[in-house]
PDB file of C-alpha atoms in Angstrom:
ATOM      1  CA  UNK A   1     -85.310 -14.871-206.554  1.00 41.00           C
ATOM      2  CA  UNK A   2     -88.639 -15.511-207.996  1.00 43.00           C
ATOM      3  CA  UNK A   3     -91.405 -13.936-206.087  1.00 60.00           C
ATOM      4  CA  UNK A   4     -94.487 -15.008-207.379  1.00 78.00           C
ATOM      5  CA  UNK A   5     -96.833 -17.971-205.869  1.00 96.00           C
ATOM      6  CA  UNK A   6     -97.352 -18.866-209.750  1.00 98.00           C
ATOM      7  CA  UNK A   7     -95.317 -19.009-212.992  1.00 98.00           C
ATOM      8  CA  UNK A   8     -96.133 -20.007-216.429  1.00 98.00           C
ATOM      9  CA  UNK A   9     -94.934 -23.005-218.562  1.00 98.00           C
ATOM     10  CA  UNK A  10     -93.213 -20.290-220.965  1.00 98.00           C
ATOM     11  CA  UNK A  11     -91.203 -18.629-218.347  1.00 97.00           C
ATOM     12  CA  UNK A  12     -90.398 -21.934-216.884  1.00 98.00           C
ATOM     13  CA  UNK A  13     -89.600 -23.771-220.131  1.00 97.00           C
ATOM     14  CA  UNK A  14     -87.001 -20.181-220.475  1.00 97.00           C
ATOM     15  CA  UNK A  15     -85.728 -21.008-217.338  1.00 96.00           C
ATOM     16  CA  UNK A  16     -84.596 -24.492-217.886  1.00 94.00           C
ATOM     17  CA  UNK A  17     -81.974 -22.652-220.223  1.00 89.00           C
ATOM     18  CA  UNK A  18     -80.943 -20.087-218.182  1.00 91.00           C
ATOM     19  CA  UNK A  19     -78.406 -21.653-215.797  1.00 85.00           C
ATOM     20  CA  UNK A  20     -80.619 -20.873-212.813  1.00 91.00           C
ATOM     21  CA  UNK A  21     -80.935 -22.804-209.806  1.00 94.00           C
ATOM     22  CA  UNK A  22     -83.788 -24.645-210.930  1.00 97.00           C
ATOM     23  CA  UNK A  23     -85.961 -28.011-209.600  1.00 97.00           C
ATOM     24  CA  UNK A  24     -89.029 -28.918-211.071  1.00 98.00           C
ATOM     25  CA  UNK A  25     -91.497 -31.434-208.592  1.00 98.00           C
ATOM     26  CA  UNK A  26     -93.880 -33.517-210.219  1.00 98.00           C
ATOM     27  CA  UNK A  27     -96.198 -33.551-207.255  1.00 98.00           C
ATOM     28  CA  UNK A  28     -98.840 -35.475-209.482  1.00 98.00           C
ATOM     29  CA  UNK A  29    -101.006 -38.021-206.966  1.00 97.00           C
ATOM     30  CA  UNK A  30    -104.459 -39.626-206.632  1.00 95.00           C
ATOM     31  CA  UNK A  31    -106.074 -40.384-203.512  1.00 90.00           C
ATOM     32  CA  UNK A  32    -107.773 -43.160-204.379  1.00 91.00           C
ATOM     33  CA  UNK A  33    -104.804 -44.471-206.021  1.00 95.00           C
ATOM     34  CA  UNK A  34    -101.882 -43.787-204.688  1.00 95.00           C
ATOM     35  CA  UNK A  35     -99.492 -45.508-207.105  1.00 96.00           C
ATOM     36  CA  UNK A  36    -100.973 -43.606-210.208  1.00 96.00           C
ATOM     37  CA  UNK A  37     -99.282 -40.262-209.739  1.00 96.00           C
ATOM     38  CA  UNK A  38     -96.255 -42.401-210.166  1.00 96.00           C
ATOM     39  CA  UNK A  39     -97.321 -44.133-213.317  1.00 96.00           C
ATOM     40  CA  UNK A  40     -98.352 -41.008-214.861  1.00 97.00           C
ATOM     41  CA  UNK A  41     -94.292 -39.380-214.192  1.00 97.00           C
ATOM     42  CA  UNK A  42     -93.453 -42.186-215.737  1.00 97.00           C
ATOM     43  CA  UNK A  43     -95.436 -42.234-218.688  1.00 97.00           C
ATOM     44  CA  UNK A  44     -94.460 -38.576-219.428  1.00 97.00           C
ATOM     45  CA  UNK A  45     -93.341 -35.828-217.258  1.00 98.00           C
ATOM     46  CA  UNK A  46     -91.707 -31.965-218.155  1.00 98.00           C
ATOM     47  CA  UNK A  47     -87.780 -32.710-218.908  1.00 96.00           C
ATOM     48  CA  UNK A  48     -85.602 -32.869-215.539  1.00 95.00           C
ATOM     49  CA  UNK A  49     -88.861 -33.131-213.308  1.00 97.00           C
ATOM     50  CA  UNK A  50     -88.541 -35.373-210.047  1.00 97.00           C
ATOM     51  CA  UNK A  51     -91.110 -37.224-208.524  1.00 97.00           C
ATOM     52  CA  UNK A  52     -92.455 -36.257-204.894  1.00 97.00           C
ATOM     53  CA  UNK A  53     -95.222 -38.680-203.302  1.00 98.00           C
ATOM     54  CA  UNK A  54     -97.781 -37.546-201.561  1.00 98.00           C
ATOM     55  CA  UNK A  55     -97.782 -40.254-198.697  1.00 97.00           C
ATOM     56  CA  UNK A  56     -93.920 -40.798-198.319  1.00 97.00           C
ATOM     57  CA  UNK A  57     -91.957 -37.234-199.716  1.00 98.00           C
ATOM     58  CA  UNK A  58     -94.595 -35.011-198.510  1.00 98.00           C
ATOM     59  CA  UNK A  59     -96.184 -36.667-194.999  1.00 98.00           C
ATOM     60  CA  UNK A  60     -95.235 -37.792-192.178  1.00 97.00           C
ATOM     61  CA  UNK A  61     -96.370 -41.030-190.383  1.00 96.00           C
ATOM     62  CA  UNK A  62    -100.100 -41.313-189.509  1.00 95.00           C
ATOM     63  CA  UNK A  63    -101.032 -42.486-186.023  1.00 94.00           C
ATOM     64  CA  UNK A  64    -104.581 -42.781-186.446  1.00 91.00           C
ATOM     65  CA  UNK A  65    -104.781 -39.594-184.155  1.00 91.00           C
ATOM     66  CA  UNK A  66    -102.897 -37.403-186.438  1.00 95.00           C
ATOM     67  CA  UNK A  67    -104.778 -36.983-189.781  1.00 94.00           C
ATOM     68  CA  UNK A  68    -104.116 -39.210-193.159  1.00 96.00           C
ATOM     69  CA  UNK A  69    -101.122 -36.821-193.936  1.00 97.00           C
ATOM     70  CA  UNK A  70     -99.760 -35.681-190.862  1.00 97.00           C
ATOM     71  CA  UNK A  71     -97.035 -33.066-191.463  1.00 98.00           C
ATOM     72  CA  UNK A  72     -93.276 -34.848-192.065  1.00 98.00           C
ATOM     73  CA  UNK A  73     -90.745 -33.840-189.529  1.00 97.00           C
ATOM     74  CA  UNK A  74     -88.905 -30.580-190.845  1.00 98.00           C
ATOM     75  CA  UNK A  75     -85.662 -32.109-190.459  1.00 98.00           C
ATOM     76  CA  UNK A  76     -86.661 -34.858-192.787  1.00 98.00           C
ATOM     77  CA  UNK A  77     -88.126 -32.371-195.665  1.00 98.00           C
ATOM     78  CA  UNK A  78     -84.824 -30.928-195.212  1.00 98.00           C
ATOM     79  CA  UNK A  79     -82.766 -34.132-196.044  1.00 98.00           C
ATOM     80  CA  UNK A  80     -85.644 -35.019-198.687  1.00 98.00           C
ATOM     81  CA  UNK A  81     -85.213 -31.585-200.763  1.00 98.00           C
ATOM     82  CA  UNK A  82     -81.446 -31.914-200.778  1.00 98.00           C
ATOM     83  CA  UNK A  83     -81.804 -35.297-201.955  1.00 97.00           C
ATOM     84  CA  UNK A  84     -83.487 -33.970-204.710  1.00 97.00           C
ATOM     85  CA  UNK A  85     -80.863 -31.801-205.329  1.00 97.00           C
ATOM     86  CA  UNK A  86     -82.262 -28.258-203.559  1.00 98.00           C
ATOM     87  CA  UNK A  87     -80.082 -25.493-202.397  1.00 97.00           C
ATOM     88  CA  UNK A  88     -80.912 -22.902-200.368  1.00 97.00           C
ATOM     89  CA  UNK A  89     -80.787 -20.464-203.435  1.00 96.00           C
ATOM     90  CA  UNK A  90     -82.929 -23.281-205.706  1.00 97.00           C
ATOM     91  CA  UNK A  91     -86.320 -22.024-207.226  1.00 97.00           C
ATOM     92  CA  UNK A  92     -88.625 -24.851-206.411  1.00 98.00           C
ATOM     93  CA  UNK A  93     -91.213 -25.516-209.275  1.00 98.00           C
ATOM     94  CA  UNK A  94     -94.231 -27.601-208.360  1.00 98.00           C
ATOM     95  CA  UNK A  95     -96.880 -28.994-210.385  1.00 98.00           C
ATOM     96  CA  UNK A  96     -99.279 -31.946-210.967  1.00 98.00           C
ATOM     97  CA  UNK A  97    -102.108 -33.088-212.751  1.00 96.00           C
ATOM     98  CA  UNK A  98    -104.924 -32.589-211.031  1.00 92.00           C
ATOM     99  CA  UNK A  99    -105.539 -28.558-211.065  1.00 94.00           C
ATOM    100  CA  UNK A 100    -102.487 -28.123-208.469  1.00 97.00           C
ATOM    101  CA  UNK A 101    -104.030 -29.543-205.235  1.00 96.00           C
ATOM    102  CA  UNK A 102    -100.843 -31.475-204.829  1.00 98.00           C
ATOM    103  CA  UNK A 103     -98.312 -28.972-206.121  1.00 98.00           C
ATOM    104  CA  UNK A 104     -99.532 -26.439-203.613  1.00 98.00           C
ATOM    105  CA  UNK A 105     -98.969 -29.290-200.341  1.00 98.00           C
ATOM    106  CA  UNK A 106     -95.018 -28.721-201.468  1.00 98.00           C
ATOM    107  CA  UNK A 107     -95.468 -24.934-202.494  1.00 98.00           C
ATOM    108  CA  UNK A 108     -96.687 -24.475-198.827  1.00 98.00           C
ATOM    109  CA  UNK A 109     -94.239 -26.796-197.146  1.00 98.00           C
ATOM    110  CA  UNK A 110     -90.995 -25.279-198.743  1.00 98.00           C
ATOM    111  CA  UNK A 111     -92.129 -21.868-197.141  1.00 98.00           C
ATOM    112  CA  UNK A 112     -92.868 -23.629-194.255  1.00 98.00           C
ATOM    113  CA  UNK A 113     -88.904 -24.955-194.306  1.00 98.00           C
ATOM    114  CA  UNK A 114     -88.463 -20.760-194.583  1.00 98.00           C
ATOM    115  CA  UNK A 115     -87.660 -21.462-198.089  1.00 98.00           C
ATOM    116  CA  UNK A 116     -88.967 -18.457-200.201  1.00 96.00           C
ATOM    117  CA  UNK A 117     -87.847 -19.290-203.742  1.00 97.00           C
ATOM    118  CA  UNK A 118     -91.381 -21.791-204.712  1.00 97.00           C
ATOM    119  CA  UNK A 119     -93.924 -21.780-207.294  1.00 98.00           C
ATOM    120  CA  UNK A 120     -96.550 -23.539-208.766  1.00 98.00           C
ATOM    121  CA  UNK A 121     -96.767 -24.013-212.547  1.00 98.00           C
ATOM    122  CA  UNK A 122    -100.117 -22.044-213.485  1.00 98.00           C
ATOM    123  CA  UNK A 123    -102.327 -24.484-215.302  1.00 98.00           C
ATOM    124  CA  UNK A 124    -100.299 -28.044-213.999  1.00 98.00           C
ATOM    125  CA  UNK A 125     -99.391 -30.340-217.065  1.00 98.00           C
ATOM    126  CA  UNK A 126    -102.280 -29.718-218.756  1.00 97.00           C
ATOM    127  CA  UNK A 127    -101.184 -26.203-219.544  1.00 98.00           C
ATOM    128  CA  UNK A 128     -97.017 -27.213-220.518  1.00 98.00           C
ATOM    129  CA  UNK A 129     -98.845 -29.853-223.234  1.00 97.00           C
ATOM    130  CA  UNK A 130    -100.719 -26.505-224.286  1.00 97.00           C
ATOM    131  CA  UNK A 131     -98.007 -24.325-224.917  1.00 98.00           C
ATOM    132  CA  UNK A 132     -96.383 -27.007-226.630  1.00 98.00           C
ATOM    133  CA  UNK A 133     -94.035 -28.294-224.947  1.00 98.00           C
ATOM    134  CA  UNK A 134     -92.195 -31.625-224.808  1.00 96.00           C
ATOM    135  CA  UNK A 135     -92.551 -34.117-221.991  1.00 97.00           C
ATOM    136  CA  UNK A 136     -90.050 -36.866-221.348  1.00 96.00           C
ATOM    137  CA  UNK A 137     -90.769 -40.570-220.151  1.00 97.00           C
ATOM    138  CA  UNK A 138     -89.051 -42.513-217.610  1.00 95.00           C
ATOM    139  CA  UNK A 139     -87.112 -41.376-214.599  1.00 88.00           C
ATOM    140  CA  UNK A 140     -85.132 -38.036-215.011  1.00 83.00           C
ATOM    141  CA  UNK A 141     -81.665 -38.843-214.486  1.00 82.00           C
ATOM    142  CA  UNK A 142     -80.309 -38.682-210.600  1.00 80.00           C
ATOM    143  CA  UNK A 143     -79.187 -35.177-209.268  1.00 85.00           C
ATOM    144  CA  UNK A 144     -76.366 -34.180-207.475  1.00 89.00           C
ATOM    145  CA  UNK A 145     -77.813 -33.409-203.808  1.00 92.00           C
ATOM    146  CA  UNK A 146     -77.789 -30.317-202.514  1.00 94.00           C
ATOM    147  CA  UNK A 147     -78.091 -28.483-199.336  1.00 95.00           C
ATOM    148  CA  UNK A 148     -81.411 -27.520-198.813  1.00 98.00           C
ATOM    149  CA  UNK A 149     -81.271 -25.753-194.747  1.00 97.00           C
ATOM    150  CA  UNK A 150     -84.094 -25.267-192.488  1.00 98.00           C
ATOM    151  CA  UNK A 151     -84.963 -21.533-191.893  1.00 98.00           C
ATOM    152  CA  UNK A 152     -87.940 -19.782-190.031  1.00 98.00           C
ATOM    153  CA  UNK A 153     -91.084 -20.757-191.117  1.00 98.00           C
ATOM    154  CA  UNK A 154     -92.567 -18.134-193.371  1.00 98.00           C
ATOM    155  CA  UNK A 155     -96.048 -20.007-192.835  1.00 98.00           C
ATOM    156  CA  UNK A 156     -97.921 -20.852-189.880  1.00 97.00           C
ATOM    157  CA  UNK A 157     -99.667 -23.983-188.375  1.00 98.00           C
ATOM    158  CA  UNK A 158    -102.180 -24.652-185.562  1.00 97.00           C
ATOM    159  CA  UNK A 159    -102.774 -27.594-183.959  1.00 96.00           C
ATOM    160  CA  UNK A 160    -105.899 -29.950-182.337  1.00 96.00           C
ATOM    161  CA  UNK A 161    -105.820 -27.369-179.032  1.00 94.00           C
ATOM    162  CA  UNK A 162    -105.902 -24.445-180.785  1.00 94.00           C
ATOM    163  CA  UNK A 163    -108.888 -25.823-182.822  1.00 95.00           C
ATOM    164  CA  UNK A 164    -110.556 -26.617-180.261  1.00 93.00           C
ATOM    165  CA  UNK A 165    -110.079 -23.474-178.334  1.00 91.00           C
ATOM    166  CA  UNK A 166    -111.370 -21.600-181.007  1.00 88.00           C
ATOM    167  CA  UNK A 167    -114.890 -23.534-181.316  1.00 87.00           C
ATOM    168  CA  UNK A 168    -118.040 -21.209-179.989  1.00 69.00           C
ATOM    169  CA  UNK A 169    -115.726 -18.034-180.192  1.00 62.00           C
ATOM    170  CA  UNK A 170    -117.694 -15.106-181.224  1.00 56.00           C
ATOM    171  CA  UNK A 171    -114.143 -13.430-182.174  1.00 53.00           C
ATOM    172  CA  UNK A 172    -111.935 -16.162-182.919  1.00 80.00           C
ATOM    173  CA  UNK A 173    -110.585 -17.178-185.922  1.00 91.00           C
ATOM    174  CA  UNK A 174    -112.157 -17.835-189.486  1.00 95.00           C
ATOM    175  CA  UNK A 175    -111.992 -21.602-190.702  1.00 96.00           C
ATOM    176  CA  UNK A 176    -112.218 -22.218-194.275  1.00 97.00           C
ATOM    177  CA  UNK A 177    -112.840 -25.935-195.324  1.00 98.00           C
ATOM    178  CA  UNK A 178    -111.789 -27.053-199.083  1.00 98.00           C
ATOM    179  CA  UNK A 179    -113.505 -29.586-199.159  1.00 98.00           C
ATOM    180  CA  UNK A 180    -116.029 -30.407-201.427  1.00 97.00           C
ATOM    181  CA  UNK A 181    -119.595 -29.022-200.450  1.00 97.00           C
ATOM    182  CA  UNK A 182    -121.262 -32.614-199.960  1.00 97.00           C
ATOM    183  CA  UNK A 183    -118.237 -33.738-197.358  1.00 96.00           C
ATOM    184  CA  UNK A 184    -118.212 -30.310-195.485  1.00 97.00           C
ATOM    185  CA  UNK A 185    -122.593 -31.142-195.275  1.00 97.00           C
ATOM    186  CA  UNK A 186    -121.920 -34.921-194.129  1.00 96.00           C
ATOM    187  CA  UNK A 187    -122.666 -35.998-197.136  1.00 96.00           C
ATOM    188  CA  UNK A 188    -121.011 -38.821-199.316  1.00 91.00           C
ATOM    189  CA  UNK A 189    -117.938 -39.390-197.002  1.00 91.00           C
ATOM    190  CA  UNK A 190    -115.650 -41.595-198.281  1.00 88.00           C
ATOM    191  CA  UNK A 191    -112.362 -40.909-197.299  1.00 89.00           C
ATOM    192  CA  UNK A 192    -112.951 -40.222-193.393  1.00 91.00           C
ATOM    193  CA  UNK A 193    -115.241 -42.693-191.511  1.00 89.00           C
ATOM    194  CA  UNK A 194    -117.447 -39.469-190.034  1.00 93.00           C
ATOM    195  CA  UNK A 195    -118.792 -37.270-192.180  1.00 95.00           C
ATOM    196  CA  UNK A 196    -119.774 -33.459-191.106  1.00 96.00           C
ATOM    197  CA  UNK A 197    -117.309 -30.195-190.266  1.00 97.00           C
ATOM    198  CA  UNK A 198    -116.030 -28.325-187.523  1.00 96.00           C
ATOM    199  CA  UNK A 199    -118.552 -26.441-185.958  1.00 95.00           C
ATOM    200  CA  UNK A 200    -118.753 -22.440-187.708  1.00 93.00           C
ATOM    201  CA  UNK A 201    -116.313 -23.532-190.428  1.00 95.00           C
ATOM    202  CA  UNK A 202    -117.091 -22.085-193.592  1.00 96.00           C
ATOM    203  CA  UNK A 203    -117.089 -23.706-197.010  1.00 97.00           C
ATOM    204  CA  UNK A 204    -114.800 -22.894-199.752  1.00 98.00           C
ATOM    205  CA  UNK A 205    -114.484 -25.645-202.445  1.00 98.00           C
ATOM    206  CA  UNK A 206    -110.595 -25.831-203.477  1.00 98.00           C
ATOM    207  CA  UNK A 207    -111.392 -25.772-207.164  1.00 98.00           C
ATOM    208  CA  UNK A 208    -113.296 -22.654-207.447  1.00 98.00           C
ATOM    209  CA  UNK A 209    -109.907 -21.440-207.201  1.00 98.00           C
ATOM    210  CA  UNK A 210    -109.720 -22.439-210.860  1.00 98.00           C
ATOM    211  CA  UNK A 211    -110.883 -20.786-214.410  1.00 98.00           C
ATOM    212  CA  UNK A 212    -112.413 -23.350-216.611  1.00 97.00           C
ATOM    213  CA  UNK A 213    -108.931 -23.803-218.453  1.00 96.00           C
ATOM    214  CA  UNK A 214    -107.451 -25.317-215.172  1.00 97.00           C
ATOM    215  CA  UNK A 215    -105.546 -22.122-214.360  1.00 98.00           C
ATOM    216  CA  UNK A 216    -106.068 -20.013-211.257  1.00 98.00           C
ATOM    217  CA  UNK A 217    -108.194 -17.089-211.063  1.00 98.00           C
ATOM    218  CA  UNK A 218    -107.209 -13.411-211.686  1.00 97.00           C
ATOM    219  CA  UNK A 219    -105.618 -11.923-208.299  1.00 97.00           C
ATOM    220  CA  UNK A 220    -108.515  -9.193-208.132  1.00 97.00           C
ATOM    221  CA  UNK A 221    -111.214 -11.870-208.698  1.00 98.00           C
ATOM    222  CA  UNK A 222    -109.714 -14.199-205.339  1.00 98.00           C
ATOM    223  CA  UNK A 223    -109.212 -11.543-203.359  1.00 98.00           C
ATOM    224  CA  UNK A 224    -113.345 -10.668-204.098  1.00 98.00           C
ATOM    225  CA  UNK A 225    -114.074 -13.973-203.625  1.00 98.00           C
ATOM    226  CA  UNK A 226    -112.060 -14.443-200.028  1.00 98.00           C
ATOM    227  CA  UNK A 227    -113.059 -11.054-199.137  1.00 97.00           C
ATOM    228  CA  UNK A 228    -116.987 -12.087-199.629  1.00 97.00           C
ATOM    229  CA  UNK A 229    -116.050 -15.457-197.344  1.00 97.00           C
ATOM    230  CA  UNK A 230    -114.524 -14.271-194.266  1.00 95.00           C
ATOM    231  CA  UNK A 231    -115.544 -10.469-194.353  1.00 93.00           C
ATOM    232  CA  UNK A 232    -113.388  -8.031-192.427  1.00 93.00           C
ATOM    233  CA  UNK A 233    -111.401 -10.671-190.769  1.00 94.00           C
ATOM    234  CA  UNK A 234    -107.850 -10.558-191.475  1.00 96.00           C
ATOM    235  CA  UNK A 235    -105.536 -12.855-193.213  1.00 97.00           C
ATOM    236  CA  UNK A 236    -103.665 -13.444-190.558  1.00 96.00           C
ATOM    237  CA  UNK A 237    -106.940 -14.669-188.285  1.00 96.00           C
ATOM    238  CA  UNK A 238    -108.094 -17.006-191.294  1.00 97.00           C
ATOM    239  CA  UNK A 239    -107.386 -20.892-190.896  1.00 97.00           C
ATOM    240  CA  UNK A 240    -107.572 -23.272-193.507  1.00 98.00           C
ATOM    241  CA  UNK A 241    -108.241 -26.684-193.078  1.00 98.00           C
ATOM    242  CA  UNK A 242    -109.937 -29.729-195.408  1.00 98.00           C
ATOM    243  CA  UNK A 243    -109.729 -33.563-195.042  1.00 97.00           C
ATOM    244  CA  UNK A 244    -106.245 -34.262-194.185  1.00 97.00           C
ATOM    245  CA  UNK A 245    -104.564 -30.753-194.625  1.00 98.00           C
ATOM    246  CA  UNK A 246    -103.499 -30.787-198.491  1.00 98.00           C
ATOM    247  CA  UNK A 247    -106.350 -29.221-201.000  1.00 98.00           C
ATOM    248  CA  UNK A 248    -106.013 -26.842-198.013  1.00 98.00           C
ATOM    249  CA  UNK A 249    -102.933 -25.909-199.147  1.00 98.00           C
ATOM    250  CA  UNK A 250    -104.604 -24.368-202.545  1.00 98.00           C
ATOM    251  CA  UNK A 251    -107.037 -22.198-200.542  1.00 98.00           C
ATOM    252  CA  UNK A 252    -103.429 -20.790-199.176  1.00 98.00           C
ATOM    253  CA  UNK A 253    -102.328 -20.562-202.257  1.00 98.00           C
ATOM    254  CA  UNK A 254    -105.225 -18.621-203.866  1.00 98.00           C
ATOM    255  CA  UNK A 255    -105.524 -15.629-200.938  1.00 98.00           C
ATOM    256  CA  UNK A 256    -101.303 -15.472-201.613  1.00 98.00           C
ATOM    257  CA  UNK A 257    -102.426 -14.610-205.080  1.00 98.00           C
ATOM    258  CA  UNK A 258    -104.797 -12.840-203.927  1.00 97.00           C
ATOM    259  CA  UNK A 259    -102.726 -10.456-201.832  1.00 96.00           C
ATOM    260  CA  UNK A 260    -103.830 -12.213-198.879  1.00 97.00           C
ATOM    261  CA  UNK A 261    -100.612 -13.563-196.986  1.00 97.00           C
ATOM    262  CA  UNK A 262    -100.569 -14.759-193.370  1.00 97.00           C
ATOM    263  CA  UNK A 263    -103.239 -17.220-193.045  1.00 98.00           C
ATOM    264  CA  UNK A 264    -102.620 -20.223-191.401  1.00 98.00           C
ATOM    265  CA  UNK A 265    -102.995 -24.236-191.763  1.00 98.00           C
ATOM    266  CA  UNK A 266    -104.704 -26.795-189.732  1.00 98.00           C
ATOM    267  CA  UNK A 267    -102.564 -29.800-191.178  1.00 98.00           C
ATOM    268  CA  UNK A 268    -104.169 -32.273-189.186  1.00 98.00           C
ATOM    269  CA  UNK A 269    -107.930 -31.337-190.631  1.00 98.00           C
ATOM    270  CA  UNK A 270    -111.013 -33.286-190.674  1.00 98.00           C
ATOM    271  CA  UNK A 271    -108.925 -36.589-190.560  1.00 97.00           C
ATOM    272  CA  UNK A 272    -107.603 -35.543-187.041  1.00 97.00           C
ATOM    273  CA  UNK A 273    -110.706 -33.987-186.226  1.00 97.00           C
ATOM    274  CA  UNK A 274    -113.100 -36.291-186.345  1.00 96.00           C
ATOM    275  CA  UNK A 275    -110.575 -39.581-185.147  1.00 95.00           C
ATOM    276  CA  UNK A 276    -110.680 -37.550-181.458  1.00 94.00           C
ATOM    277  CA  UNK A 277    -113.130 -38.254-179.046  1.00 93.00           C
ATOM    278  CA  UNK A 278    -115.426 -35.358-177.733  1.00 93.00           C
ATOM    279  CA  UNK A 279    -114.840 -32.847-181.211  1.00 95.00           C
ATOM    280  CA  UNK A 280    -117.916 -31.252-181.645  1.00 96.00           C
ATOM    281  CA  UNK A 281    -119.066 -32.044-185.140  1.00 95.00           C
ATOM    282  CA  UNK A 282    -121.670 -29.964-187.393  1.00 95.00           C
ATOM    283  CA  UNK A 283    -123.238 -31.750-190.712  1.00 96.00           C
ATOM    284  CA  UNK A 284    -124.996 -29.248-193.136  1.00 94.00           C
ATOM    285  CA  UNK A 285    -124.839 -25.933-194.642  1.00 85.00           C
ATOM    286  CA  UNK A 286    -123.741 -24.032-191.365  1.00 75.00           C
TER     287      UNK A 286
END
C-alpha cells in the first residue's frame, strides 16, 4: 500500500505496468469555468485517467446555507469510486492542472471514506509532460466497477456550531484560511457576495505550498512554514478552511507532508460562513 501523500510521474508511469491496483483521477477544474476541466481531459489526459468534476463527483448539493461545495453524502462517494472502478485495495492517483488544488479535494475525501491507499501526482500534468510522458485524448475506455466500501474516516470535519463555538476563544482552535490574501482582507471578492474572514483566522495562501516548478515544497521546509503559522498548537487543534472547503484541502495536504497529520476541515468555509445570519465577520490583516 502506498503511503505517501505524494508520488512522482516516474513511479506512477512504473506503476501503470506493474499489475497494481491502480486509478488515476483527473481532478482538473476551473472555477470560473466549470466545463473547462472537462475540455482539457479531453484534449489530452495521462493514459487510463478518469474524469472527476468538481461540482457533481466531488460535492454534494448546495442549499445556499451549506457552502458552494458542500461535502457529497459518503454513501454516494462510495457508489461514485466504484463506478470508477475502485476497490478497497485500489491506489487512488489524483491530479489536475492547476498546482493540485483540485487533486487534493479527492486526496482528502478518499481518506475521509477511511480509504488509505491516495496520492497526489507531485507537480500535476505539468510535471508528467516534463518527464516525458505521453498523454492520450478522448475518454479512457469504461472500467469494470469495483467495490470501493466505506470505512472510518481517517480525517476529520467540523461543522457551522463548532465554528462558531470556537470564535473569541483564547484556547480554541487554530483556523488557517487558503485563500488568497486580498479575499481573506475583504478585498476583491468575487466568488462569495461578502468579502472578509472569520474572526482570528489566520492566512495561509494555498499556493505557497508550491516551489516555482509547480511541485510541493520539501517536507522540512512546510513543516517550518506551518510551525511559524500556528506556533505550539497542535495538528490535531488546527482547522483549515477557505472559500468553499477545497484549496483547503492543499493546506491538509502540505502539513501531511509536512509530518503534520490530524488537522481538521471546515468544508462548509467562507461560502457557509458568510450566507448565515449573525457570523461575526473580520476584513483585514487580523
Amino acid at each position: 500500500m502506498n503511503t505517501s501523500p505524494l508520488i512522482s510521474p516516474q513511479a506512477l508511469h512504473a506503476l501503470q505496468t506493474s499489475g497494481k491496483a491502480l486509478l488515476v483521477c483527473d481532478c482538473t477544474f476551473d472555477l470560473a469555468d466549470p466545463g473547462a476541466g472537462e475540455r482539457a481531459y479531453e484534449a489530452g489526459h495521462i493514459p487510463g485517467a478518469r474524469y472527476v468534476h468538481l461540482d457533481r463527483d466531488l460535492s454534494g448539493e448546495p442549499t445556499g446555507r451549506n457552502g458552494r461545495h458542500p461535502l457529497p453524502r459518503r454513501e454516494d462517494f462510495a457508489v461514485l469510486m466504484s463506478r470508477l472502478g475502485a476497490r478497497d485495495d485500489t491506489l487512488v492517483v489524483c491530479y489536475d492542472a492547476v498546482g493540485g488544488a483540485m487533486a487534493a479535494r479527492l486526496w482528502w475525501l478518499l481518506r475521509w471514506a477511511g480509504h488509505e491507499a491516495s496520492a497526489v501526482l507531485d507537480g500535476g500534468l505539468a510535471a508528467w509532460r516534463e518527464a516525458g510522458l505521453a498523454l492520450e485524448p478522448g475518454q479512457a475506455r469504461a472500467p469494470q466497477p469495483g467495490a470501493f466500501s466505506l470505512r472510518p474516516p481517517l480525517v476529520a470535519a467540523v461543522d457551522y456550531d463548532e465554528m462558531l463555538a470556537n470564535v473569541g476563544r483564547s484556547a480554541g482552535r487554530v483556523v488557517v484560511d487558503a485563500r488568497a490574501p486580498d479575499r481573506f482582507r475583504g478585498e476583491n471578492e468575487t466568488l462569495d457576495p461578502i468579502g472578509g474572514h472569520i474572526p482570528g483566522a489566520v492566512n495561509r495562501f494555498y499556493r505557497n505550498n508550491l516551489q516555482p516548478d509547480g511541485r510541493f515544497k520539501p517536507a522540512s521546509q512546510l513543516r517550518a512554514e506551518f510551525g511559524a503559522l500556528v506556533g505550539t498548537t497542535p495538528a490535531q487543534q488546527v482547522v483549515h478552511q477557505c472559500g468553499s472547503g477545497v484549496t483547503a484541502c492543499h493546506n491538509l495536504l502540505a502539513m501531511e507532508i509536512a509530518g503534520l497529520s490530524g488537522a481538521a476541515l471546515y468544508p462548509g468555509s467562507w461560502s457557509e460562513w458568510s450566507s448565515r445570519p449573525g457570523s461575526p465577520m473580520a476584513t483585514g490583516e487580523q
